[in-house]
Coordinates of N, CA and C in Angstrom, one line a residue:
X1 N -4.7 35.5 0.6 CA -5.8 35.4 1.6 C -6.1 33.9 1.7
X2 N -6.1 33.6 2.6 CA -6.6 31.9 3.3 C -8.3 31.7 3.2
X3 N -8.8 30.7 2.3 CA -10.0 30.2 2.0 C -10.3 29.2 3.5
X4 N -11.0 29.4 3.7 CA -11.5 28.1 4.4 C -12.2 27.0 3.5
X5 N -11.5 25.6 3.5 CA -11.8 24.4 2.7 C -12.9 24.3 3.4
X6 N -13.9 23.5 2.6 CA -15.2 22.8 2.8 C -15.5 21.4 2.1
X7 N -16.0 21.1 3.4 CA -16.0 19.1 3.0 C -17.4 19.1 2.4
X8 N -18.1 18.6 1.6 CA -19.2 18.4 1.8 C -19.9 17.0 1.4
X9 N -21.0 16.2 1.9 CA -21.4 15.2 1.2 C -22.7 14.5 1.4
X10 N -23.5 14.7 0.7 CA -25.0 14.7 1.2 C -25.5 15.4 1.8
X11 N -25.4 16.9 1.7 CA -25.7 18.0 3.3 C -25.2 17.4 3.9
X12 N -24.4 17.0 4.1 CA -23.6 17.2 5.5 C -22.2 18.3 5.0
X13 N -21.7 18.7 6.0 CA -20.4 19.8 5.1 C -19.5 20.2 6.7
X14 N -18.0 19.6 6.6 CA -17.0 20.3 7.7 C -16.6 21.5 7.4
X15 N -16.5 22.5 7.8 CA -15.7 23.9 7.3 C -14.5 24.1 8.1
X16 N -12.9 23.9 8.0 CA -11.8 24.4 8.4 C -12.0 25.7 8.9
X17 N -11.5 25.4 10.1 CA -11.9 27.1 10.9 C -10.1 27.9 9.8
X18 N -10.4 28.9 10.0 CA -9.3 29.9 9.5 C -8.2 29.8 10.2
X19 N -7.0 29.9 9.7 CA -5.8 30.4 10.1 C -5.1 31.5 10.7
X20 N -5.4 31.8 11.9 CA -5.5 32.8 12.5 C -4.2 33.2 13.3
X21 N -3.7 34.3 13.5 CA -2.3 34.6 14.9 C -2.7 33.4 15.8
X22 N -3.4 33.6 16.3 CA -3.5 33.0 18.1 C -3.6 31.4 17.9
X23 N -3.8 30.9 16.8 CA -4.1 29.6 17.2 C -2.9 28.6 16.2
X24 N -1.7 29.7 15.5 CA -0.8 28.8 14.9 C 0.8 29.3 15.3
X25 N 1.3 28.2 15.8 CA 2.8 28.6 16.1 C 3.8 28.0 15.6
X26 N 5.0 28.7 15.7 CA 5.8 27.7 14.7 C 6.8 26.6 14.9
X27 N 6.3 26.1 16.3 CA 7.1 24.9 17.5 C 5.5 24.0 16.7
X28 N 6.2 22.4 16.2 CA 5.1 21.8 15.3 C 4.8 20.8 17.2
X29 N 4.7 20.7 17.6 CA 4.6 20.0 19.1 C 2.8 20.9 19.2
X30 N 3.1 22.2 19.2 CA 1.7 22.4 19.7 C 1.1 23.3 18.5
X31 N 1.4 23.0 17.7 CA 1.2 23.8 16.1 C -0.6 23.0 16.4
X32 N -1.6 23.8 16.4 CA -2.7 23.6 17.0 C -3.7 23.4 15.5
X33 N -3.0 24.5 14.4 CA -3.5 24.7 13.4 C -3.4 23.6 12.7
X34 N -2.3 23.0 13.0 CA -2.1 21.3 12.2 C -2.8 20.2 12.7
X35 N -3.1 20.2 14.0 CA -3.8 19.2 14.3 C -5.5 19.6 13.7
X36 N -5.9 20.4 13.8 CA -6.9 21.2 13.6 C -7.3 20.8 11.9
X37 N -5.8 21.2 11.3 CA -6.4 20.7 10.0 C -6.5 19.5 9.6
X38 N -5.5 18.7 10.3 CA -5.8 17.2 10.6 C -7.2 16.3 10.8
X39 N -7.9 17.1 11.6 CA -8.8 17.1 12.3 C -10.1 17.1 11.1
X40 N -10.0 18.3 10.0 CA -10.5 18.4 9.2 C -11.0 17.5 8.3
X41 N -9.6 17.0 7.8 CA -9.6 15.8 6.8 C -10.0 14.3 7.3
X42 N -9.6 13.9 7.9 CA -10.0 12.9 8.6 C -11.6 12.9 9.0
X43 N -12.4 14.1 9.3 CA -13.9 14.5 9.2 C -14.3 13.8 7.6
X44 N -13.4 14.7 6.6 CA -13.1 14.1 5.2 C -13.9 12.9 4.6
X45 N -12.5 12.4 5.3 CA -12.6 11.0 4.7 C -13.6 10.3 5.6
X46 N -13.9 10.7 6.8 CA -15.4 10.2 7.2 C -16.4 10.5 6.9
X47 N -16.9 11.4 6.3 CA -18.0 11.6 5.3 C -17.9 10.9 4.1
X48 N -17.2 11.2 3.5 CA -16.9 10.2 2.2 C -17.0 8.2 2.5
X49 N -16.6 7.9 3.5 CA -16.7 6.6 3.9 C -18.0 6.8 4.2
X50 N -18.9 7.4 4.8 CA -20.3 7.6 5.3 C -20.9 7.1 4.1
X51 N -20.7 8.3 3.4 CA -21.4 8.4 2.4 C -21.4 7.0 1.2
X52 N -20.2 6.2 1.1 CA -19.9 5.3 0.7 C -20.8 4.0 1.2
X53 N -20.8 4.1 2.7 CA -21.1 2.8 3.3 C -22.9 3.6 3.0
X54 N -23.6 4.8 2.8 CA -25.2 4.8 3.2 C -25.4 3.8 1.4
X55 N -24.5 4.2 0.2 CA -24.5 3.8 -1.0 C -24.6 2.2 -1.3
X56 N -23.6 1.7 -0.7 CA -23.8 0.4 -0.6 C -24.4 -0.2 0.1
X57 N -25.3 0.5 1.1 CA -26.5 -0.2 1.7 C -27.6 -0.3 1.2
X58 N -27.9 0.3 0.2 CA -28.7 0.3 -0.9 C -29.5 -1.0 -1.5
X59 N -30.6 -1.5 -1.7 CA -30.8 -3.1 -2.2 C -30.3 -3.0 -3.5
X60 N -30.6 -2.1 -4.7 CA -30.0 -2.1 -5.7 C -28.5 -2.0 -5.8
X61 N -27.7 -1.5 -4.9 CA -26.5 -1.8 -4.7 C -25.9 -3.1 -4.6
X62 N -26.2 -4.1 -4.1 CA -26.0 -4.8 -2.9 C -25.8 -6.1 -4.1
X63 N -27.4 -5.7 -5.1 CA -26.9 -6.5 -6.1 C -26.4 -6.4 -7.1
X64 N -25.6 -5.4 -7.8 CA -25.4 -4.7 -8.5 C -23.6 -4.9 -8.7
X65 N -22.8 -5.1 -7.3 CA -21.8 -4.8 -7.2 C -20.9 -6.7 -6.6
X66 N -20.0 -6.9 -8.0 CA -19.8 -7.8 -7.7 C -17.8 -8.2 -7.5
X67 N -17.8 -8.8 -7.2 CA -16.3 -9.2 -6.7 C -15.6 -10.4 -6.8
X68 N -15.3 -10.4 -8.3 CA -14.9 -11.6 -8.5 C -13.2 -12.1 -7.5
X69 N -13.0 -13.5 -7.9 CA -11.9 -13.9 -7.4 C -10.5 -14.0 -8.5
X70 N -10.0 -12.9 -8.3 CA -9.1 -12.1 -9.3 C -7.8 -12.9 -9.5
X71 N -7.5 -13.7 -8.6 CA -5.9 -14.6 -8.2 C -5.6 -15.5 -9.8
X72 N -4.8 -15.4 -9.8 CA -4.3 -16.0 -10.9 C -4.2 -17.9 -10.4
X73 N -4.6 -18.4 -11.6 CA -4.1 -19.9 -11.1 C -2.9 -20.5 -11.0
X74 N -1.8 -19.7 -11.7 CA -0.7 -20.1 -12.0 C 0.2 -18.5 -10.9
X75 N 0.5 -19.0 -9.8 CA 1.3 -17.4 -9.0 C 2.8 -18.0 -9.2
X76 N 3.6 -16.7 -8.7 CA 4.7 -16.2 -9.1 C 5.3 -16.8 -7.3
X77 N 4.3 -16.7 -6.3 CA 4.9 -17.2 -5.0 C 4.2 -17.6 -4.4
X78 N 3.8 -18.5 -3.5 CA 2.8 -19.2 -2.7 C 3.5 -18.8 -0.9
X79 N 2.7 -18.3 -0.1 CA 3.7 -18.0 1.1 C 2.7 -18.6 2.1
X80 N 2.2 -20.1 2.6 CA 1.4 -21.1 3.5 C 1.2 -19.9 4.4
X81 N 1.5 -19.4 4.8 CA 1.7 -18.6 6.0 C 0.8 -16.9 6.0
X82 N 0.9 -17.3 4.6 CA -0.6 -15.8 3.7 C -1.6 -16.7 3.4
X83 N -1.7 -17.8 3.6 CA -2.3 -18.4 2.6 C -3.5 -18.6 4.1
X84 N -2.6 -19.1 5.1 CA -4.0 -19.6 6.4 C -4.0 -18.2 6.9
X85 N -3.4 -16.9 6.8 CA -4.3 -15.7 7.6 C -5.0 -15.3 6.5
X86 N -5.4 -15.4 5.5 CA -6.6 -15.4 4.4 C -7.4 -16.5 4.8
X87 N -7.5 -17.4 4.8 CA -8.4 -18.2 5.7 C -9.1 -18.1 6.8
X88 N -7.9 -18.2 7.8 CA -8.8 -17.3 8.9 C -9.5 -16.0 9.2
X89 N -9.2 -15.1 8.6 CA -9.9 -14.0 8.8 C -11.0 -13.6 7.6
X90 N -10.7 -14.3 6.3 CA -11.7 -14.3 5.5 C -12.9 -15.0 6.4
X91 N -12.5 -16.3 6.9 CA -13.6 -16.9 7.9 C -14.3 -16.1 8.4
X92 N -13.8 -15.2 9.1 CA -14.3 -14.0 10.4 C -15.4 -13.3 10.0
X93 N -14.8 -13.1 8.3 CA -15.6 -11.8 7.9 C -17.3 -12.0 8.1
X94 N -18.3 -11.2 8.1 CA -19.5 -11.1 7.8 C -19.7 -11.1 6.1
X95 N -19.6 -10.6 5.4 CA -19.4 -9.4 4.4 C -18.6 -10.4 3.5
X96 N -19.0 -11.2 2.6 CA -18.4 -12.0 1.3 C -17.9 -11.6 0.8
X97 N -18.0 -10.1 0.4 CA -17.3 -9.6 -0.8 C -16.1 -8.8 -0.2
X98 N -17.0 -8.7 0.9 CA -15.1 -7.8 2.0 C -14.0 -9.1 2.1
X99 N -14.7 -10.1 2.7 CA -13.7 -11.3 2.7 C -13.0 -11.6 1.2
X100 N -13.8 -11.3 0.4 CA -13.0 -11.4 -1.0 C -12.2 -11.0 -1.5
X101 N -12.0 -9.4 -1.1 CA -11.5 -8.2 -1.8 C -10.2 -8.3 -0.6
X102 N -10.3 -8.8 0.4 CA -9.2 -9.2 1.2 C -8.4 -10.4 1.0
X103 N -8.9 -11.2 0.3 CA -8.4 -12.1 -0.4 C -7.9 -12.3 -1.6
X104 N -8.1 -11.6 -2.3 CA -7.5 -10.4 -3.0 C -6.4 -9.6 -3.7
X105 N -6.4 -9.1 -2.3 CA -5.5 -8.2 -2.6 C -4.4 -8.5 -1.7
X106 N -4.5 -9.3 -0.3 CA -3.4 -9.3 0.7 C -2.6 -9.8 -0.4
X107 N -2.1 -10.9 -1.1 CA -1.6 -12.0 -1.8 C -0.9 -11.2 -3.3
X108 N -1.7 -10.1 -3.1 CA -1.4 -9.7 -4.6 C 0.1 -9.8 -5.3
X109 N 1.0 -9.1 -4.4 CA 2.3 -8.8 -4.5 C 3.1 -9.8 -5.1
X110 N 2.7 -11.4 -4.0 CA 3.3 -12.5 -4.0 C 2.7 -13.6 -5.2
X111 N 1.4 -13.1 -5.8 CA 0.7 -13.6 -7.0 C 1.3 -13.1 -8.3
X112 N 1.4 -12.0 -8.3 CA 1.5 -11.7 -9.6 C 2.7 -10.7 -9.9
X113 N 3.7 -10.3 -8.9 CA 4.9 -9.7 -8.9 C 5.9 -10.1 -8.8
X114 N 6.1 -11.3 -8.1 CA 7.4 -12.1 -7.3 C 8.2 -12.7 -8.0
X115 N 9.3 -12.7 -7.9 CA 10.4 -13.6 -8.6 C 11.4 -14.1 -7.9
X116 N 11.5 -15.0 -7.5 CA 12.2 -15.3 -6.5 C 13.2 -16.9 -7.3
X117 N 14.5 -16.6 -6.9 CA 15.4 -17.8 -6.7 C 16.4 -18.3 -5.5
X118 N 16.2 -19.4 -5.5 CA 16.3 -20.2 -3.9 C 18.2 -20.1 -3.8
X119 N 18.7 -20.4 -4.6 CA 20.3 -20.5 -4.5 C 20.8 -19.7 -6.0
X120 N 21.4 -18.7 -5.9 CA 21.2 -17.9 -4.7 C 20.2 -17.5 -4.0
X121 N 19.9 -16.7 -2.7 CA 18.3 -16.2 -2.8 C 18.6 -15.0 -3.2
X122 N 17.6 -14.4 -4.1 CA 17.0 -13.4 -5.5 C 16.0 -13.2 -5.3
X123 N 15.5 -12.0 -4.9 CA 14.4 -11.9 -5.1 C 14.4 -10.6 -6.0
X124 N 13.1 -10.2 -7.1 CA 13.0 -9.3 -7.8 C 11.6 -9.3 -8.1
X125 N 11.2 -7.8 -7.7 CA 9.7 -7.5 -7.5 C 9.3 -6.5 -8.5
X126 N 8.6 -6.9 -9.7 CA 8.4 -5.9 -10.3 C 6.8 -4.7 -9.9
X127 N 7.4 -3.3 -10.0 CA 6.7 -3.0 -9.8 C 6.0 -1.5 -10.1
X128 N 5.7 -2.2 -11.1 CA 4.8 -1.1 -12.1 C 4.1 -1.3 -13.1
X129 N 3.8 -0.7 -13.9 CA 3.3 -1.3 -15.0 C 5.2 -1.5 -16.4
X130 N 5.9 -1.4 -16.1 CA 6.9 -1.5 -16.5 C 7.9 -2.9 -15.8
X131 N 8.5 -3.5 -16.8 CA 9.6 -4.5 -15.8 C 10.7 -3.9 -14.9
X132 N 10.3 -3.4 -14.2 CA 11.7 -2.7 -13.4 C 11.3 -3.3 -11.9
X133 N 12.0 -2.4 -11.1 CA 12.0 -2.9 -9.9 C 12.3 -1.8 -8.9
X134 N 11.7 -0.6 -8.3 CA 11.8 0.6 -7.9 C 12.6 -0.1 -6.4
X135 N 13.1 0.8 -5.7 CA 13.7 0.8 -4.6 C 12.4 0.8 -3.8
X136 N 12.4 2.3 -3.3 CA 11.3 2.5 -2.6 C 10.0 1.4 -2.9
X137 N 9.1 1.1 -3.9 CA 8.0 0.3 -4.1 C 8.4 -0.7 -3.6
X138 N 9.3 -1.4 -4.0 CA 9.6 -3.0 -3.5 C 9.5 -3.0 -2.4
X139 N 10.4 -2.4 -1.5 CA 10.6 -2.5 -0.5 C 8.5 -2.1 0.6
X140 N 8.3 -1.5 0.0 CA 6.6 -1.5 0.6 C 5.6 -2.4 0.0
X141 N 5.9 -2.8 -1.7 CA 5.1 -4.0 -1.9 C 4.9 -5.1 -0.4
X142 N 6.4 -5.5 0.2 CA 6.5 -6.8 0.8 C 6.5 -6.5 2.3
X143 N 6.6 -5.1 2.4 CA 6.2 -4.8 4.3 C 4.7 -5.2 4.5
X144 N 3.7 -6.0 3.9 CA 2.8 -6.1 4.5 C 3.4 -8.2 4.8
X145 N 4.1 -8.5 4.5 CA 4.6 -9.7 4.2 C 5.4 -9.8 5.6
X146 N 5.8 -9.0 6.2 CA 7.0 -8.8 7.0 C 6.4 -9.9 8.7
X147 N 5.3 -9.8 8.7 CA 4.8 -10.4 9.7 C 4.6 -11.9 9.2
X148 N 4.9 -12.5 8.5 CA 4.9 -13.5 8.3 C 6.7 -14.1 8.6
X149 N 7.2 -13.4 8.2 CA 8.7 -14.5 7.9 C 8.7 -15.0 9.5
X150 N 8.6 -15.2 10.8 CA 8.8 -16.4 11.6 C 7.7 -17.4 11.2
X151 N 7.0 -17.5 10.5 CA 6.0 -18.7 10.4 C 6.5 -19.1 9.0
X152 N 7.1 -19.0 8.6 CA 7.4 -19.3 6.7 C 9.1 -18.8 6.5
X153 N 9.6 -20.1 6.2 CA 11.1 -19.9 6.3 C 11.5 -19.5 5.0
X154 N 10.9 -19.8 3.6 CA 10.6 -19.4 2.1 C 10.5 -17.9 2.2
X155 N 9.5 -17.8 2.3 CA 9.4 -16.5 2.4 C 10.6 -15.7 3.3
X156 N 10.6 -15.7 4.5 CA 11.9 -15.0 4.6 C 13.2 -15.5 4.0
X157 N 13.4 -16.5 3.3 CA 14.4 -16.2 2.2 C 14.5 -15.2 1.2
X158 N 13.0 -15.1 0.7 CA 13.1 -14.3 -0.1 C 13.1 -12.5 0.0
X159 N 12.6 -12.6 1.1 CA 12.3 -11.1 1.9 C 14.2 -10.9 1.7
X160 N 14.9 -11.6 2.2 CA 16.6 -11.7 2.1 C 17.3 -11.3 1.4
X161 N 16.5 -12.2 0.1 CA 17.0 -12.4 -1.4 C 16.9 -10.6 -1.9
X162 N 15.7 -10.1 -1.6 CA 14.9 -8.9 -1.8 C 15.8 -7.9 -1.3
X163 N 16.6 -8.1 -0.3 CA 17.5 -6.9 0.3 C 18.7 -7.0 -0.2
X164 N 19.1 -8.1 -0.2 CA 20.2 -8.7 -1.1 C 20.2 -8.0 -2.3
X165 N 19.4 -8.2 -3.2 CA 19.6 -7.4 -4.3 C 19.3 -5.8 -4.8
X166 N 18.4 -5.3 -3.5 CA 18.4 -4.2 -3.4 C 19.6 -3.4 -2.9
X167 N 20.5 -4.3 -2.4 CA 22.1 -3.7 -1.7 C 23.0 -3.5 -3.1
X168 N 22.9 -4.8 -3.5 CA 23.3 -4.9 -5.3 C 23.6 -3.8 -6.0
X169 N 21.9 -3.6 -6.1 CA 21.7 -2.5 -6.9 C 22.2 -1.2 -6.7
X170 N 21.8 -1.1 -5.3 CA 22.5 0.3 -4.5 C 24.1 0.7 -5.1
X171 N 24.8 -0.4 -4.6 CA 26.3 -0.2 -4.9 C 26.5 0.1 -6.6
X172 N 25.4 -0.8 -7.4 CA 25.7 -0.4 -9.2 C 25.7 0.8 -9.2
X173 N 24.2 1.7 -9.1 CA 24.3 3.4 -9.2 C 23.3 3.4 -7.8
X174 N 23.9 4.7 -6.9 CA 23.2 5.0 -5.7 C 22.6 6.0 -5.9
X175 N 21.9 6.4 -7.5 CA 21.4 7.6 -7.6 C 20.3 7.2 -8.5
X176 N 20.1 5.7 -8.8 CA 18.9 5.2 -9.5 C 17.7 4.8 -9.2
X177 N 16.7 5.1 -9.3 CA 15.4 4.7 -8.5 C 15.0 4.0 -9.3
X178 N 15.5 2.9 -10.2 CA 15.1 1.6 -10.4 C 15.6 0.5 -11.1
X179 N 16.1 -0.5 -11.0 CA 16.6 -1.8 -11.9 C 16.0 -2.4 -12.8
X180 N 16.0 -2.8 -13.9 CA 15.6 -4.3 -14.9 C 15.9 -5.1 -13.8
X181 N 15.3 -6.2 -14.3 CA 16.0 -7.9 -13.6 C 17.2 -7.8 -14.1
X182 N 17.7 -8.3 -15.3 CA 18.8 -8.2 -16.0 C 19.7 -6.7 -16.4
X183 N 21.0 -6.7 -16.4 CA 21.6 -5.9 -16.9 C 21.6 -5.8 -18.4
X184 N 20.5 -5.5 -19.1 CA 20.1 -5.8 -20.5 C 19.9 -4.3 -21.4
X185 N 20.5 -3.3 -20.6 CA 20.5 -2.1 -21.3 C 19.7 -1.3 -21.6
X186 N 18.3 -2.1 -21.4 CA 16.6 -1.3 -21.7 C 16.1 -0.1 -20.2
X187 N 16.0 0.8 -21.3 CA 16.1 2.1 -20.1 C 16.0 3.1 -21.1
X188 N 16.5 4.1 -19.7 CA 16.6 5.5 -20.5 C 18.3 5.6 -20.3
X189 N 19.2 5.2 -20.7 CA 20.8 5.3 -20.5 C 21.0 6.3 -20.7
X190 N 20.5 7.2 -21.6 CA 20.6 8.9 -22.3 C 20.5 9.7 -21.1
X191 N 19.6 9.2 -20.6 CA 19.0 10.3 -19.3 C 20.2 11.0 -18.7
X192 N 20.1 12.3 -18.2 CA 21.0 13.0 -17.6 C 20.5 13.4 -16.0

């Protein structure tokens, strides 16, 4: 039997209408019930954001919640080209600590994951709490980066370097979801 989910958040509350013959088909184009539940969550997560933003408007909030400048002094990649659209739009911001938390985190990847060498170009992005280097993750660590490489010729080296060794790796085992930097044996090699 089908529950109808309920959102709720502060008295406020969405309820998912039911699952019914007439309003679900199985052509996903006009699948009505998917948009519908779509529809639902997205209510969701706008209550939850509601409810977030009535919290932090709070005066005890406001001072309560702070946001330091997390960047390391010593980074792993510097990309001029991240560096002035954090400037600029930190500028823009109202909101210091939004400007902060955007400042932040855009850079994160290229702060404290990057490894990059120029000749050849290499790039190697760790990314976990482990030294490895996942296929899938790397490759979305640096897609927020991707709009940068015509203004920064470095950086799209390394974005290069990055595919480059992700092809590498491909050809070693096409059935691995992740590399060391080095071929240094540390792993699970037992694994079946």
């Amino acid at each position: 039997m089908w529950s109808n989910p309920v959102c709720r958040k502060e008295g406020l509350q969405v309820v998912m209408p039911p699952r019914s013959h007439h309003n679900f088909r199985k052509d996903s184009r006009t699948n009505r019930w998917v948009r519908t539940r779509a529809a639902f969550l997205l209510s969701c997560v706008a209550l939850a954001l509601l409810g977030m933003r009535i919290q932090a408007a709070t005066p005890e909030m406001q001072d309560t919640v702070v946001i330091p400048d997390v960047r390391p002094e010593e980074r792993s990649f510097v990309s001029p080209a991240v560096e002035r659209i954090i400037a600029h739009i930190s500028g823009k911001m109202k909101d210091n600590k939004l400007a902060r938390l955007f400042a932040n985190c855009l850079p994160n990847t290229l702060d404290t994951t990057f490894s990059f060498v120029e000749e050849p170009e290499d790039t190697f992005v760790i990314t976990g709490d482990i030294h490895a280097m996942w296929l899938r993750d790397s490759t979305n660590q640096v897609w927020p980066y991707l709009k940068f490489l015509r203004k920064d010729a470095r950086l799209k080296k390394a974005i290069r370097g990055l595919v480059s060794r992700q092809s590498k790796q491909i050809n070693v085992d096409v059935w691995a979801n992740a590399f060391n930097k080095d071929p240094d044996g540390a792993g699970h090699p037992d694994d079946i």
